[in-house]
Amino acid sequence: MRSISVSKDFSGARLWLRTSVLVLVGFLAFSTIYAVGLEPMVYLHDTFHDIRHSTGFPCH
């Protein structure tokens, strides 16, 4: 019997996937902070008021 060994190198694909996920997570985090931090509506301001102060984001 012959044994066939298939070796595939996925290191490039893993690096690309890891980089893509990190970029996407960074973009979502930045856009969420930006949207919440600059939101003029009073109810969102009140909802995230304590979070803003605890992270050092000025709100008033």
PDB file of C-alpha atoms in Angstrom:
ATOM      1  CA  MET A   1       0.000   0.000   0.000  1.00  0.00           C
ATOM      2  CA  ARG A   2       1.136   3.466  -0.771  1.00  0.00           C
ATOM      3  CA  SER A   3       0.655   6.331   1.540  1.00  0.00           C
ATOM      4  CA  ILE A   4       0.065   9.742   0.015  1.00  0.00           C
ATOM      5  CA  SER A   5       1.113  12.654   2.130  1.00  0.00           C
ATOM      6  CA  VAL A   6      -0.390  16.020   1.319  1.00  0.00           C
ATOM      7  CA  SER A   7       1.272  18.972   2.905  1.00  0.00           C
ATOM      8  CA  LYS A   8      -0.436  22.321   2.606  1.00  0.00           C
ATOM      9  CA  ASP A   9       0.997  25.525   3.899  1.00  0.00           C
ATOM     10  CA  PHE A  10      -1.754  27.673   5.401  1.00  0.00           C
ATOM     11  CA  SER A  11       0.537  30.117   7.196  1.00  0.00           C
ATOM     12  CA  GLY A  12      -0.134  32.880   4.649  1.00  0.00           C
ATOM     13  CA  ALA A  13      -3.889  32.356   4.878  1.00  0.00           C
ATOM     14  CA  ARG A  14      -3.795  32.354   8.673  1.00  0.00           C
ATOM     15  CA  LEU A  15      -1.790  35.570   8.739  1.00  0.00           C
ATOM     16  CA  TRP A  16      -4.198  37.209   6.305  1.00  0.00           C
ATOM     17  CA  LEU A  17      -7.215  36.047   8.325  1.00  0.00           C
ATOM     18  CA  ARG A  18      -5.704  37.185  11.628  1.00  0.00           C
ATOM     19  CA  THR A  19      -4.812  40.579  10.150  1.00  0.00           C
ATOM     20  CA  SER A  20      -8.267  40.976   8.627  1.00  0.00           C
ATOM     21  CA  VAL A  21      -9.983  40.143  11.901  1.00  0.00           C
ATOM     22  CA  LEU A  22      -7.791  42.574  13.841  1.00  0.00           C
ATOM     23  CA  VAL A  23      -8.461  45.365  11.339  1.00  0.00           C
ATOM     24  CA  LEU A  24     -12.203  44.698  11.434  1.00  0.00           C
ATOM     25  CA  VAL A  25     -12.321  44.620  15.248  1.00  0.00           C
ATOM     26  CA  GLY A  26     -10.267  47.806  15.422  1.00  0.00           C
ATOM     27  CA  PHE A  27     -12.554  49.547  12.943  1.00  0.00           C
ATOM     28  CA  LEU A  28     -15.695  48.470  14.812  1.00  0.00           C
ATOM     29  CA  ALA A  29     -14.256  49.560  18.161  1.00  0.00           C
ATOM     30  CA  PHE A  30     -13.135  52.940  16.828  1.00  0.00           C
ATOM     31  CA  SER A  31     -16.423  53.616  15.027  1.00  0.00           C
ATOM     32  CA  THR A  32     -18.440  52.632  18.108  1.00  0.00           C
ATOM     33  CA  ILE A  33     -16.430  54.929  20.368  1.00  0.00           C
ATOM     34  CA  TYR A  34     -16.630  57.718  17.783  1.00  0.00           C
ATOM     35  CA  ALA A  35     -20.392  57.360  17.284  1.00  0.00           C
ATOM     36  CA  VAL A  36     -21.200  57.115  20.981  1.00  0.00           C
ATOM     37  CA  GLY A  37     -18.722  59.791  21.981  1.00  0.00           C
ATOM     38  CA  LEU A  38     -20.046  62.373  19.571  1.00  0.00           C
ATOM     39  CA  GLU A  39     -23.722  61.466  19.781  1.00  0.00           C
ATOM     40  CA  PRO A  40     -25.726  64.586  20.605  1.00  0.00           C
ATOM     41  CA  MET A  41     -28.905  62.797  21.682  1.00  0.00           C
ATOM     42  CA  VAL A  42     -29.585  63.159  25.376  1.00  0.00           C
ATOM     43  CA  TYR A  43     -30.702  59.588  26.047  1.00  0.00           C
ATOM     44  CA  LEU A  44     -27.527  58.126  24.556  1.00  0.00           C
ATOM     45  CA  HIS A  45     -25.465  60.660  26.460  1.00  0.00           C
ATOM     46  CA  ASP A  46     -27.129  59.645  29.704  1.00  0.00           C
ATOM     47  CA  THR A  47     -26.806  55.946  28.902  1.00  0.00           C
ATOM     48  CA  PHE A  48     -23.088  56.107  28.204  1.00  0.00           C
ATOM     49  CA  HIS A  49     -22.208  58.915  30.613  1.00  0.00           C
ATOM     50  CA  ASP A  50     -20.484  56.746  33.201  1.00  0.00           C
ATOM     51  CA  ILE A  51     -18.700  54.708  30.526  1.00  0.00           C
ATOM     52  CA  ARG A  52     -17.348  57.880  28.950  1.00  0.00           C
ATOM     53  CA  HIS A  53     -15.946  59.161  32.224  1.00  0.00           C
ATOM     54  CA  SER A  54     -14.458  55.811  33.203  1.00  0.00           C
ATOM     55  CA  THR A  55     -12.578  55.589  29.893  1.00  0.00           C
ATOM     56  CA  GLY A  56     -11.464  59.216  30.033  1.00  0.00           C
ATOM     57  CA  PHE A  57     -13.591  60.407  27.121  1.00  0.00           C
ATOM     58  CA  PRO A  58     -14.766  63.960  27.827  1.00  0.00           C
ATOM     59  CA  CYS A  59     -18.454  64.559  27.354  1.00  0.00           C
ATOM     60  CA  HIS A  60     -19.029  68.008  28.769  1.00  0.00           C
TER      61      HIS A  60
END
